[in-house]
Short mmCIF file of C-alpha atoms in Angstrom, two decimals:
data_model
loop_
_atom_site.label_atom_id
_atom_site.label_comp_id
_atom_site.label_asym_id
_atom_site.label_seq_id
_atom_site.Cartn_x
_atom_site.Cartn_y
_atom_site.Cartn_z
CA MET A 1 -49.02 128.49 -66.74
CA PHE A 2 -47.59 127.26 -70.11
CA ASP A 3 -49.98 125.48 -72.24
CA PRO A 4 -48.43 123.47 -75.18
CA LEU A 5 -51.62 122.53 -76.80
CA GLN A 6 -51.31 125.73 -79.50
CA SER A 7 -47.27 126.10 -79.22
CA LYS A 8 -46.85 122.48 -80.19
CA ALA A 9 -49.16 122.41 -82.90
CA ARG A 10 -47.69 125.70 -84.14
CA VAL A 11 -44.11 123.88 -83.84
CA LEU A 12 -45.65 121.32 -86.21
CA LEU A 13 -46.96 123.74 -88.48
CA TYR A 14 -43.85 125.52 -89.12
CA THR A 15 -41.86 122.13 -89.17
CA LEU A 16 -44.10 120.98 -92.29
CA ILE A 17 -43.70 124.49 -94.03
CA ALA A 18 -39.92 124.11 -93.48
CA VAL A 19 -40.08 120.56 -94.94
CA ALA A 20 -41.78 121.91 -97.96
CA LEU A 21 -39.70 124.77 -98.32
CA GLY A 22 -36.54 122.79 -98.13
CA VAL A 23 -37.79 119.22 -99.89
CA GLY A 24 -40.27 120.61 -102.15
CA GLY A 25 -38.10 123.24 -103.52
CA ALA A 26 -35.18 121.31 -103.66
CA SER A 27 -36.44 118.74 -105.76
CA ALA A 28 -38.54 120.85 -108.07
CA LEU A 29 -35.31 123.17 -108.73
CA GLY A 30 -32.95 119.91 -109.21
CA TRP A 31 -30.72 120.86 -106.55
CA ASN A 32 -27.10 119.14 -106.86
CA SER A 33 -25.19 121.59 -105.01
CA LEU A 34 -25.35 123.02 -101.26
CA THR A 35 -23.79 126.28 -102.36
CA ALA A 36 -26.62 126.97 -104.50
CA SER A 37 -29.27 129.35 -103.03
CA PRO A 38 -32.27 130.42 -105.12
CA THR A 39 -35.11 132.50 -103.65
CA ILE A 40 -38.22 129.97 -103.60
CA THR A 41 -41.71 130.81 -103.64
CA LEU A 42 -44.62 128.06 -103.10
CA SER A 43 -47.69 128.57 -105.12
CA PRO A 44 -50.85 129.36 -102.58
CA GLN A 45 -52.01 125.90 -103.59
CA VAL A 46 -48.83 124.00 -102.61
CA ALA A 47 -48.34 125.97 -99.52
CA ASP A 48 -51.98 125.05 -98.53
CA ALA A 49 -51.45 121.46 -99.01
CA GLN A 50 -48.55 121.19 -96.75
CA VAL A 51 -50.46 123.44 -94.20
CA GLN A 52 -53.51 121.19 -94.08
CA PRO A 53 -52.28 118.24 -92.05
CA ALA A 54 -51.04 121.02 -89.12
CA LEU A 55 -54.54 122.46 -89.23
CA ASP A 56 -56.22 119.08 -89.37
CA LEU A 57 -54.40 117.85 -86.16
CA SER A 58 -55.58 121.59 -84.63
CA ASP A 59 -59.08 120.73 -85.35
CA ALA A 60 -58.96 117.05 -83.99
CA PHE A 61 -57.62 118.67 -80.87
CA VAL A 62 -60.59 120.74 -80.63
CA ASN A 63 -62.84 118.16 -81.08
CA LEU A 64 -61.23 115.85 -78.49
CA ALA A 65 -61.41 118.62 -76.01
CA LYS A 66 -65.29 119.27 -76.49
CA VAL A 67 -66.12 115.49 -76.45
CA VAL A 68 -63.83 114.66 -73.19
CA THR A 69 -64.18 117.52 -71.10
CA PRO A 70 -67.67 117.11 -70.19
CA ALA A 71 -66.87 113.70 -68.58
CA VAL A 72 -63.78 115.01 -66.46
CA ILE A 73 -65.00 116.20 -62.95
CA ARG A 74 -62.95 118.07 -59.99
CA ILE A 75 -62.68 116.65 -56.86
CA GLU A 76 -62.61 118.39 -53.45
CA ALA A 77 -61.75 116.05 -50.42
CA GLU A 78 -62.26 117.03 -46.95
CA ARG A 79 -60.19 115.35 -44.31
CA PRO A 80 -60.26 115.68 -40.77
CA GLY A 81 -58.24 118.60 -39.12
CA ASN A 82 -56.12 118.37 -36.28
CA GLY A 83 -57.85 120.17 -34.04
CA GLN A 84 -55.96 123.34 -34.48
CA VAL A 85 -56.95 126.40 -36.39
CA ILE A 86 -55.20 127.63 -39.50
CA THR A 87 -53.38 130.82 -38.85
CA GLN A 88 -52.78 131.82 -42.34
CA MET A 89 -55.95 133.22 -44.27
CA PRO A 90 -56.66 133.73 -48.10
CA ASP A 91 -54.65 136.61 -49.68
CA GLN A 92 -57.91 137.50 -51.58
CA ILE A 93 -59.43 138.84 -48.13
CA PRO A 94 -58.86 142.80 -47.30
CA GLU A 95 -56.00 143.21 -44.77
CA GLN A 96 -58.33 144.83 -42.24
CA PHE A 97 -60.75 141.90 -42.22
CA ARG A 98 -57.89 139.43 -41.46
CA ASP A 99 -56.55 141.31 -38.80
CA PHE A 100 -60.10 141.64 -37.09
CA PHE A 101 -61.66 138.75 -37.53
CA GLY A 102 -58.90 136.09 -37.70
CA PRO A 103 -59.44 132.46 -39.32
CA PHE A 104 -61.96 130.23 -39.83
CA GLY A 105 -62.30 128.31 -36.42
CA SER A 106 -60.07 130.79 -34.46
CA PRO A 107 -60.34 130.87 -30.79
CA GLN A 108 -62.33 133.92 -31.21
CA ASP A 109 -64.98 131.78 -31.12
CA PRO A 110 -65.45 129.35 -28.82
CA ASN A 111 -68.09 127.25 -30.36
CA ALA A 112 -66.28 127.56 -33.81
CA GLU A 113 -65.48 124.13 -35.50
CA PRO A 114 -61.88 123.42 -36.41
CA LEU A 115 -60.87 124.10 -39.94
CA PRO A 116 -60.62 120.83 -42.01
CA ASN A 117 -58.20 119.93 -44.17
CA MET A 118 -58.92 120.16 -48.19
CA ALA A 119 -57.42 118.55 -50.97
CA GLY A 120 -58.18 118.95 -54.83
CA GLY A 121 -57.88 116.56 -57.51
CA SER A 122 -59.35 115.46 -60.73
CA GLY A 123 -61.34 112.42 -62.06
CA PHE A 124 -63.25 111.09 -65.04
CA ILE A 125 -66.76 109.55 -64.97
CA VAL A 126 -66.70 105.80 -66.73
CA SER A 127 -70.40 104.71 -66.67
CA PRO A 128 -73.67 106.76 -66.84
CA ASP A 129 -74.75 106.12 -63.25
CA GLY A 130 -71.70 107.61 -61.93
CA TYR A 131 -68.66 105.66 -61.41
CA ILE A 132 -65.71 107.62 -61.45
CA LEU A 133 -62.00 106.60 -61.67
CA THR A 134 -59.19 108.68 -60.34
CA ASN A 135 -56.32 108.44 -57.76
CA ASP A 136 -55.95 106.99 -54.41
CA HIS A 137 -54.18 110.05 -52.94
CA VAL A 138 -56.89 112.37 -54.25
CA VAL A 139 -59.56 110.71 -52.28
CA ALA A 140 -57.88 108.67 -49.30
CA ASP A 141 -58.93 109.21 -45.51
CA ALA A 142 -61.13 111.67 -46.87
CA THR A 143 -64.74 112.11 -44.91
CA ARG A 144 -66.56 113.85 -47.40
CA ILE A 145 -65.96 114.14 -51.39
CA ARG A 146 -67.26 116.65 -53.47
CA VAL A 147 -67.41 116.26 -57.26
CA PHE A 148 -68.05 119.14 -59.76
CA LEU A 149 -68.94 118.64 -63.66
CA SER A 150 -68.05 121.24 -66.36
CA ASP A 151 -71.76 122.14 -66.47
CA ARG A 152 -71.57 123.08 -62.88
CA ARG A 153 -73.70 120.44 -61.51
CA GLU A 154 -72.37 119.44 -57.83
CA TYR A 155 -72.62 115.97 -56.18
CA ILE A 156 -71.47 114.24 -52.85
CA ALA A 157 -69.65 111.31 -53.60
CA GLU A 158 -68.93 107.96 -51.57
CA VAL A 159 -65.87 106.05 -51.99
CA VAL A 160 -66.49 102.63 -53.71
CA GLY A 161 -62.80 101.42 -52.83
CA THR A 162 -59.16 102.30 -53.13
CA ASP A 163 -55.99 100.68 -53.95
CA PRO A 164 -52.54 102.25 -52.64
CA LEU A 165 -50.46 100.03 -54.25
CA THR A 166 -51.56 101.10 -57.74
CA ASP A 167 -52.65 104.53 -56.83
CA VAL A 168 -56.07 103.97 -58.27
CA ALA A 169 -59.78 104.41 -56.74
CA VAL A 170 -63.28 104.61 -57.70
CA ILE A 171 -66.00 106.70 -56.13
CA LYS A 172 -69.32 107.34 -57.07
CA ILE A 173 -71.98 109.54 -57.65
CA ASN A 174 -75.91 109.25 -57.75
CA GLY A 175 -76.63 110.35 -61.29
CA GLY A 176 -78.06 109.31 -64.61
CA ASP A 177 -77.44 109.52 -68.05
CA LEU A 178 -74.31 111.35 -67.23
CA PRO A 179 -71.56 111.78 -69.55
CA THR A 180 -68.69 109.10 -69.87
CA LEU A 181 -65.45 108.69 -71.63
CA SER A 182 -64.29 105.64 -73.58
CA ILE A 183 -61.90 103.29 -72.02
CA GLY A 184 -58.87 102.29 -74.65
CA SER A 185 -55.75 100.51 -74.22
CA SER A 186 -52.36 101.16 -72.91
CA ALA A 187 -50.96 98.15 -74.29
CA SER A 188 -50.50 99.21 -78.19
CA LEU A 189 -49.45 102.56 -77.05
CA ARG A 190 -46.39 103.70 -78.75
CA VAL A 191 -43.31 106.23 -77.70
CA GLY A 192 -44.38 109.63 -80.04
CA GLU A 193 -48.10 109.23 -79.97
CA TRP A 194 -50.31 112.66 -79.43
CA VAL A 195 -52.06 112.59 -76.24
CA LEU A 196 -54.34 115.20 -74.33
CA ALA A 197 -54.21 115.45 -70.37
CA ILE A 198 -57.34 117.11 -68.82
CA GLY A 199 -57.68 118.30 -65.49
CA ASN A 200 -57.85 120.75 -62.57
CA PRO A 201 -54.45 122.25 -62.13
CA GLY A 202 -56.11 123.54 -58.67
CA LEU A 203 -53.42 126.58 -58.09
CA GLY A 204 -56.07 128.65 -56.93
CA GLY A 205 -57.59 126.15 -54.50
CA PRO A 206 -61.36 125.21 -54.45
CA GLY A 207 -63.16 126.85 -57.20
CA SER A 208 -59.93 127.55 -59.09
CA GLN A 209 -60.05 129.50 -62.41
CA LEU A 210 -58.05 126.89 -63.74
CA ASP A 211 -60.71 124.40 -63.93
CA TYR A 212 -60.60 121.84 -67.28
CA THR A 213 -57.17 122.74 -68.42
CA VAL A 214 -56.30 120.80 -71.52
CA THR A 215 -52.60 120.34 -72.19
CA ALA A 216 -51.19 118.42 -75.34
CA GLY A 217 -47.90 116.29 -75.77
CA ILE A 218 -46.51 112.93 -76.75
CA VAL A 219 -46.01 109.86 -75.00
CA SER A 220 -42.42 110.12 -74.06
CA ALA A 221 -41.44 106.85 -72.65
CA MET A 222 -43.38 103.73 -71.25
CA GLY A 223 -42.37 101.38 -68.48
CA ARG A 224 -41.15 104.48 -66.17
CA ARG A 225 -40.27 103.20 -62.69
CA LEU A 226 -40.91 105.94 -59.95
CA PRO A 227 -40.84 105.08 -56.22
CA VAL A 228 -43.80 107.50 -55.84
CA ILE A 229 -46.28 105.04 -54.69
CA SER A 230 -43.67 103.27 -52.53
CA ASP A 231 -42.35 106.71 -50.75
CA GLY A 232 -46.07 107.70 -50.11
CA LEU A 233 -46.59 104.20 -48.38
CA ARG A 234 -43.67 104.64 -46.25
CA ARG A 235 -44.68 108.29 -45.59
CA ASN A 236 -47.91 106.91 -44.23
CA GLY A 237 -46.01 104.05 -42.00
CA GLU A 238 -47.13 101.04 -44.05
CA GLU A 239 -45.09 97.87 -43.11
CA GLU A 240 -42.03 97.29 -45.52
CA GLU A 241 -43.41 93.91 -46.62
CA THR A 242 -46.28 95.98 -48.22
CA PHE A 243 -43.93 97.86 -50.73
CA ARG A 244 -43.10 94.73 -52.89
CA PHE A 245 -46.48 94.60 -53.77
CA ALA A 246 -46.45 98.43 -55.26
CA ILE A 247 -46.78 98.69 -58.72
CA GLU A 248 -44.99 101.50 -60.74
CA ASP A 249 -45.03 100.90 -64.14
CA PHE A 250 -46.00 104.54 -65.51
CA ILE A 251 -46.38 106.25 -68.98
CA GLN A 252 -44.13 109.32 -69.55
CA THR A 253 -45.71 112.18 -71.28
CA ASP A 254 -44.47 115.85 -71.76
CA ALA A 255 -48.12 117.12 -72.04
CA VAL A 256 -48.34 119.57 -69.01
CA ILE A 257 -49.30 117.80 -65.58
CA ASN A 258 -49.71 120.10 -62.30
CA PRO A 259 -50.80 119.89 -58.84
CA GLY A 260 -54.84 119.12 -59.05
CA ASN A 261 -54.39 117.15 -62.48
CA SER A 262 -54.05 113.91 -60.28
CA GLY A 263 -56.67 111.46 -61.34
CA GLY A 264 -57.58 113.06 -64.50
CA PRO A 265 -57.78 111.20 -67.70
CA LEU A 266 -54.82 110.93 -70.44
CA VAL A 267 -56.67 110.41 -73.64
CA ASN A 268 -55.02 109.68 -77.58
CA VAL A 269 -56.11 111.01 -80.51
CA ARG A 270 -59.11 108.82 -80.71
CA GLY A 271 -60.54 110.19 -77.46
CA GLU A 272 -59.97 106.84 -75.32
CA VAL A 273 -58.41 106.93 -72.17
CA ILE A 274 -55.06 105.47 -72.38
CA GLY A 275 -53.76 106.21 -68.69
CA ILE A 276 -54.70 108.27 -65.27
CA ASN A 277 -52.58 111.52 -64.79
CA SER A 278 -50.88 110.64 -61.33
CA ALA A 279 -47.40 111.91 -60.79
CA ILE A 280 -45.07 114.73 -61.91
CA ALA A 281 -41.02 114.82 -61.66
CA SER A 282 -39.79 118.02 -60.34
CA GLN A 283 -37.96 119.76 -57.87
CA THR A 284 -40.04 122.88 -57.57
CA GLY A 285 -43.35 120.99 -57.17
CA TYR A 286 -44.83 122.10 -60.47
CA TYR A 287 -44.62 121.13 -64.09
CA GLN A 288 -40.78 120.85 -65.35
CA GLY A 289 -41.61 118.60 -68.49
CA TYR A 290 -42.01 115.15 -66.76
CA GLY A 291 -45.64 113.60 -66.52
CA PHE A 292 -46.39 110.45 -65.53
CA ALA A 293 -49.93 108.09 -66.02
CA ILE A 294 -51.12 104.80 -64.46
CA PRO A 295 -51.56 102.68 -67.68
CA ILE A 296 -55.37 102.35 -67.99
CA ASP A 297 -55.13 98.56 -68.72
CA LEU A 298 -53.67 98.42 -65.15
CA ALA A 299 -56.41 100.71 -63.92
CA GLN A 300 -59.33 98.87 -65.46
CA ARG A 301 -58.30 95.82 -63.93
CA VAL A 302 -57.97 97.59 -60.56
CA MET A 303 -61.54 99.31 -60.89
CA GLU A 304 -63.32 95.77 -61.87
CA ASP A 305 -62.18 94.48 -58.60
CA LEU A 306 -63.31 97.64 -56.45
CA ILE A 307 -66.70 97.84 -58.16
CA GLU A 308 -66.87 94.11 -57.59
CA PHE A 309 -65.29 93.40 -54.01
CA GLY A 310 -65.14 96.80 -52.66
CA GLU A 311 -61.03 96.00 -52.49
CA VAL A 312 -58.48 94.58 -55.10
CA HIS A 313 -57.77 90.75 -55.17
CA ARG A 314 -54.17 90.77 -56.62
CA ALA A 315 -52.89 87.71 -58.46
CA TYR A 316 -49.59 86.56 -57.15
CA LEU A 317 -46.56 84.95 -59.11
CA GLY A 318 -44.16 84.21 -55.84
CA VAL A 319 -41.03 85.46 -57.27
CA GLN A 320 -38.52 88.28 -56.24
CA MET A 321 -36.48 89.59 -59.24
CA ARG A 322 -34.46 92.18 -60.74
CA PRO A 323 -33.87 93.21 -64.44
CA ALA A 324 -31.39 91.30 -66.28
CA ASP A 325 -28.24 93.37 -67.57
CA ALA A 326 -25.70 92.97 -70.23
CA VAL A 327 -23.51 91.05 -67.84
CA ASP A 328 -26.28 88.56 -67.09
CA ALA A 329 -27.59 88.04 -70.60
CA GLU A 330 -23.89 86.86 -71.25
CA TYR A 331 -23.52 84.63 -68.15
CA TYR A 332 -26.81 83.07 -68.49
CA GLY A 333 -26.69 82.67 -72.26
CA LEU A 334 -29.37 85.17 -73.54
CA PRO A 335 -29.48 85.97 -77.22
CA ARG A 336 -29.85 89.50 -76.01
CA THR A 337 -30.17 91.60 -73.06
CA THR A 338 -33.66 91.50 -71.83
CA GLY A 339 -35.94 89.60 -69.01
CA VAL A 340 -35.58 89.58 -65.45
CA LEU A 341 -33.43 87.53 -63.31
CA VAL A 342 -35.38 85.65 -60.23
CA GLN A 343 -33.55 86.03 -57.26
CA GLU A 344 -35.66 84.21 -54.77
CA VAL A 345 -38.49 81.67 -55.19
CA PRO A 346 -40.50 81.98 -51.87
CA ALA A 347 -41.68 78.51 -50.70
CA ASN A 348 -45.32 77.71 -50.96
CA GLY A 349 -45.54 80.20 -53.62
CA PRO A 350 -47.33 79.54 -57.29
CA ALA A 351 -43.92 79.58 -58.90
CA SER A 352 -42.22 77.20 -56.94
CA ALA A 353 -44.94 74.71 -56.93
CA ALA A 354 -44.37 74.66 -60.72
CA GLY A 355 -40.81 74.34 -60.47
CA LEU A 356 -39.41 78.06 -61.01
CA GLN A 357 -35.84 78.27 -59.64
CA PRO A 358 -33.70 81.06 -58.46
CA GLU A 359 -31.30 82.37 -61.61
CA ASP A 360 -33.92 81.64 -63.77
CA VAL A 361 -34.57 84.38 -66.43
CA ILE A 362 -37.88 85.31 -67.30
CA VAL A 363 -38.40 86.31 -70.73
CA ALA A 364 -42.02 86.38 -71.53
CA VAL A 365 -45.40 85.76 -70.06
CA ASP A 366 -48.35 84.67 -72.53
CA GLY A 367 -46.26 85.30 -75.33
CA GLU A 368 -45.68 89.08 -74.21
CA ASP A 369 -41.56 89.64 -74.26
CA ILE A 370 -40.64 91.03 -70.40
CA GLU A 371 -38.29 93.82 -70.66
CA ARG A 372 -38.28 94.77 -66.92
CA SER A 373 -39.51 94.14 -63.45
CA ALA A 374 -42.32 96.49 -63.07
CA GLN A 375 -43.58 95.40 -66.62
CA LEU A 376 -43.83 91.90 -65.32
CA GLN A 377 -45.68 92.88 -62.22
CA SER A 378 -48.07 95.00 -63.97
CA LEU A 379 -48.89 91.88 -66.38
CA ILE A 380 -49.48 89.68 -63.30
CA ALA A 381 -51.50 92.21 -61.79
CA GLN A 382 -54.13 92.59 -64.59
CA LYS A 383 -54.90 88.93 -64.03
CA ARG A 384 -57.14 87.22 -61.48
CA PRO A 385 -55.75 84.93 -58.83
CA GLY A 386 -56.58 81.40 -60.20
CA ASP A 387 -55.62 82.49 -63.44
CA GLU A 388 -53.13 79.95 -65.30
CA VAL A 389 -50.17 81.86 -67.18
CA ARG A 390 -47.65 80.44 -69.48
CA VAL A 391 -44.07 81.50 -68.35
CA ARG A 392 -41.21 81.41 -70.88
CA PHE A 393 -37.63 81.48 -69.12
CA TYR A 394 -34.08 80.74 -69.69
CA ARG A 395 -32.02 77.96 -67.47
CA GLY A 396 -28.70 76.98 -68.10
CA GLY A 397 -28.59 78.90 -71.55
CA ARG A 398 -31.87 76.71 -72.77
CA VAL A 399 -35.32 78.25 -73.16
CA GLN A 400 -37.77 76.57 -71.20
CA GLU A 401 -41.68 77.22 -70.43
CA LEU A 402 -44.11 76.47 -67.51
CA ASP A 403 -47.75 76.79 -66.54
CA ILE A 404 -48.17 78.39 -63.41
CA ARG A 405 -51.58 79.14 -61.66
CA LEU A 406 -51.12 82.24 -60.09
CA GLY A 407 -52.22 82.69 -56.39
CA GLU A 408 -53.91 85.75 -54.46
CA ALA A 409 -51.38 88.19 -53.06
CA PRO A 410 -51.71 88.64 -48.88
CA LEU A 411 -52.66 92.35 -49.02
CA GLN A 412 -54.12 94.05 -46.08
CA PRO A 413 -57.15 95.77 -46.79
CA ARG A 414 -57.17 99.62 -46.02
CA VAL A 415 -59.21 100.62 -42.83
CA ALA A 416 -62.09 103.29 -43.89
CA GLN A 417 -62.04 106.29 -42.24
CA VAL A 418 -64.73 107.39 -39.74
CA PRO A 419 -66.97 109.94 -41.26
CA ALA A 420 -66.71 113.39 -39.31
CA ALA A 421 -69.33 114.57 -36.87
CA THR A 422 -72.67 116.20 -38.66
CA PRO A 423 -71.60 119.93 -38.97
CA THR A 424 -74.08 122.53 -38.52
CA VAL A 425 -75.56 124.57 -41.40
CA PRO A 426 -73.02 127.32 -40.98
CA ALA A 427 -70.17 125.14 -40.93
CA LEU A 428 -71.58 123.26 -44.15
CA LEU A 429 -71.60 126.33 -45.90
CA GLY A 430 -68.02 127.36 -44.91
CA LEU A 431 -69.47 130.38 -43.13
CA GLU A 432 -68.86 131.94 -39.43
CA PHE A 433 -71.46 134.89 -38.47
CA ARG A 434 -70.55 137.13 -35.67
CA PRO A 435 -72.12 140.20 -34.09
CA LEU A 436 -71.20 143.81 -35.66
CA ASP A 437 -70.22 145.89 -32.20
CA ALA A 438 -68.76 149.30 -32.14
CA ALA A 439 -65.29 148.10 -32.58
CA ALA A 440 -65.55 145.85 -35.44
CA ALA A 441 -67.95 148.66 -37.41
CA GLN A 442 -64.87 151.06 -37.05
CA GLU A 443 -62.26 148.44 -37.92
CA LEU A 444 -64.27 147.44 -40.75
CA GLY A 445 -65.36 151.02 -41.99
CA TYR A 446 -69.31 150.52 -41.41
CA SER A 447 -71.24 153.70 -40.17
CA GLY A 448 -72.28 151.99 -36.61
CA PRO A 449 -72.49 148.91 -34.87
CA GLY A 450 -75.66 146.59 -35.28
CA GLY A 451 -76.39 143.27 -36.94
CA VAL A 452 -74.30 140.36 -38.17
CA VAL A 453 -71.33 140.10 -40.06
CA ILE A 454 -69.08 137.09 -42.15
CA GLY A 455 -66.14 136.52 -39.79
CA SER A 456 -64.27 134.39 -42.04
CA VAL A 457 -64.76 131.65 -44.79
CA SER A 458 -63.72 128.01 -44.98
CA PRO A 459 -62.25 126.59 -48.23
CA ALA A 460 -64.39 123.56 -47.39
CA GLY A 461 -67.67 124.99 -48.12
CA PRO A 462 -69.45 126.41 -50.97
CA ALA A 463 -69.16 129.98 -49.81
CA VAL A 464 -65.48 130.86 -50.82
CA ARG A 465 -66.55 129.51 -54.48
CA GLN A 466 -69.13 132.40 -54.87
CA GLY A 467 -66.49 134.88 -53.44
CA ILE A 468 -67.35 135.51 -49.96
CA THR A 469 -64.37 136.38 -48.25
CA GLY A 470 -65.25 137.63 -44.69
CA GLY A 471 -66.38 140.88 -43.62
CA GLU A 472 -69.63 141.25 -45.43
CA LYS A 473 -72.79 142.56 -43.49
CA VAL A 474 -75.64 139.94 -43.61
CA LEU A 475 -78.90 141.92 -44.43
CA GLN A 476 -81.39 139.09 -45.16
CA ILE A 477 -81.26 135.31 -45.19
CA GLY A 478 -83.85 133.04 -46.53
CA ARG A 479 -84.60 130.32 -48.81
CA ALA A 480 -84.03 131.29 -52.68
CA ARG A 481 -87.71 132.30 -53.45
CA ALA A 482 -88.33 135.44 -54.49
CA GLY A 483 -89.80 137.93 -51.14
CA ASP A 484 -88.57 135.00 -48.80
CA ARG A 485 -85.48 136.89 -47.06
CA GLU A 486 -86.12 137.64 -43.64
CA PRO A 487 -83.79 140.66 -42.06
CA VAL A 488 -81.11 139.78 -39.86
CA ASN A 489 -80.35 142.10 -36.80
CA SER A 490 -78.65 139.23 -34.63
CA LEU A 491 -76.89 136.10 -34.24
CA GLU A 492 -80.42 134.38 -32.82
CA ASP A 493 -81.95 135.38 -36.22
CA VAL A 494 -78.98 133.62 -38.22
CA ASN A 495 -79.68 130.99 -36.27
CA ARG A 496 -83.41 130.55 -36.22
CA ILE A 497 -83.51 130.90 -40.04
CA LEU A 498 -80.56 128.66 -40.72
CA GLY A 499 -82.03 125.72 -38.49
CA ASP A 500 -84.74 125.15 -40.58
CA LEU A 501 -82.83 124.80 -43.45
CA GLY A 502 -82.01 120.95 -44.37
CA ARG A 503 -79.22 119.38 -46.43
CA GLY A 504 -79.66 120.40 -50.45
CA GLU A 505 -81.93 123.20 -49.84
CA ILE A 506 -80.50 126.79 -51.32
CA VAL A 507 -80.06 129.30 -48.52
CA SER A 508 -80.29 133.07 -50.32
CA LEU A 509 -77.97 135.79 -48.54
CA GLN A 510 -78.05 139.51 -49.09
CA LEU A 511 -74.88 140.84 -47.91
CA GLN A 512 -73.17 144.27 -47.86
CA ARG A 513 -69.59 145.54 -47.97
CA PRO A 514 -68.80 149.15 -46.83
CA ASP A 515 -69.55 151.84 -49.51
CA VAL A 516 -71.18 148.88 -52.01
CA ASN A 517 -74.73 148.41 -52.84
CA PRO A 518 -76.19 145.28 -51.23
CA PHE A 519 -75.78 142.01 -53.34
CA VAL A 520 -77.46 138.69 -53.54
CA VAL A 521 -75.53 135.19 -53.08
CA ASN A 522 -77.17 132.10 -53.32
CA LEU A 523 -75.82 128.64 -51.76
CA ARG A 524 -76.95 125.25 -51.76
CA VAL A 525 -76.50 123.41 -48.59
CA PRO A 526 -74.15 120.40 -49.30
CA GLU A 527 -75.55 117.13 -48.77
#
């Protein structure tokens, strides 16, 4: 994957050198003619002075990555399967293993459990006791959420609350003295500022080798309106009435964002979070130069409600609107093309009660100039129901102001997903165990039948993250204490030993592949 962290710093370095050669050399030699072409050589002292800003920027990126990365987490969200089995196995499984064993949960084992759907993403810790900000689409409808820190700690998380209308979610892990990120402000963000995006691209699925990737770029634009949230609501069968409350007012950046980065932080050069990485504009599904983040000012306001109430209480102005264009500005007597044109003022709403009318052009709220509809939506969403705002607008060519007390939007809370039935220990580990009969031994290359082999491996368990692919012969199983493993000769042995294990305990497997010395894998049974 292209990572611009070094290349962009290198471009800046070369640019500074070029400027030094062009401007510094020209002034020193007193150039007055474009045809002059003397040879220029900078002294080491001058060259070092010009290069130093780029080196300082590079060091700043290095220090930022060190400070920020520990608080960025990887998320694995498990959702209920559709009752059918997966017919495609991971590419890393040897072909003969795939042919014989088939997928995890295949009909070859009538007791196998359906393979769950897995999704990956990122998030970041905002409090030492474990509150985490991420995207709604990363954790929505999950029955089990696993969180992984950069120091390899693993937790089971619970959903505190989600808001599909802003694509923000808060989850919680039970920890103490956890690393956290500082929350900045997106209101003062400027186009052209350097930013870093940190997350887990997840191109390799669970346990990806691309964990905790840091990419750099600039803020390319503010206030980008993309229909990604409303499109997602539409695909999920939400009512059209709900879409008008979706807030799509994104920060655009050229920092690389790929699938799996969703929910990770976008930070400024002070290490403060100014956005949540959320979407890309792409024809391929992968990064093509356009990344988008939810402004942190909006996300923080949503987070406060989710932590306090478990749902969002959205402030409501009560207007339908569109951006005012140049023709509108001339027709309504605006000094410049700005603001939003009120199209409709629903009866019994806050704006109607205060006296706002259709064809009013709103140009400011609480002293902040309004340039676009999504900006006004976002600004109102950062308020609380019952707050009073001062709205400046044009009516009949004259500027006027009204104080409007905000109401509460009629939002429907999302129904919580019912947790899946309690799985067995093998299913929690993501493993299927099968007898090694004569046909299997010949197919897999073992010297003879007898014992137990691992059939296939689910992406939903810890086994896949430890490199278990299926087809390994199980020699011993036990708790992870020296000398405590027991020999395995049958499936009855496996069920007896694992049946004595509880959530959070560690199981130790001694395994063997054909023509390979025995090796040990230790796995923790997920909570």
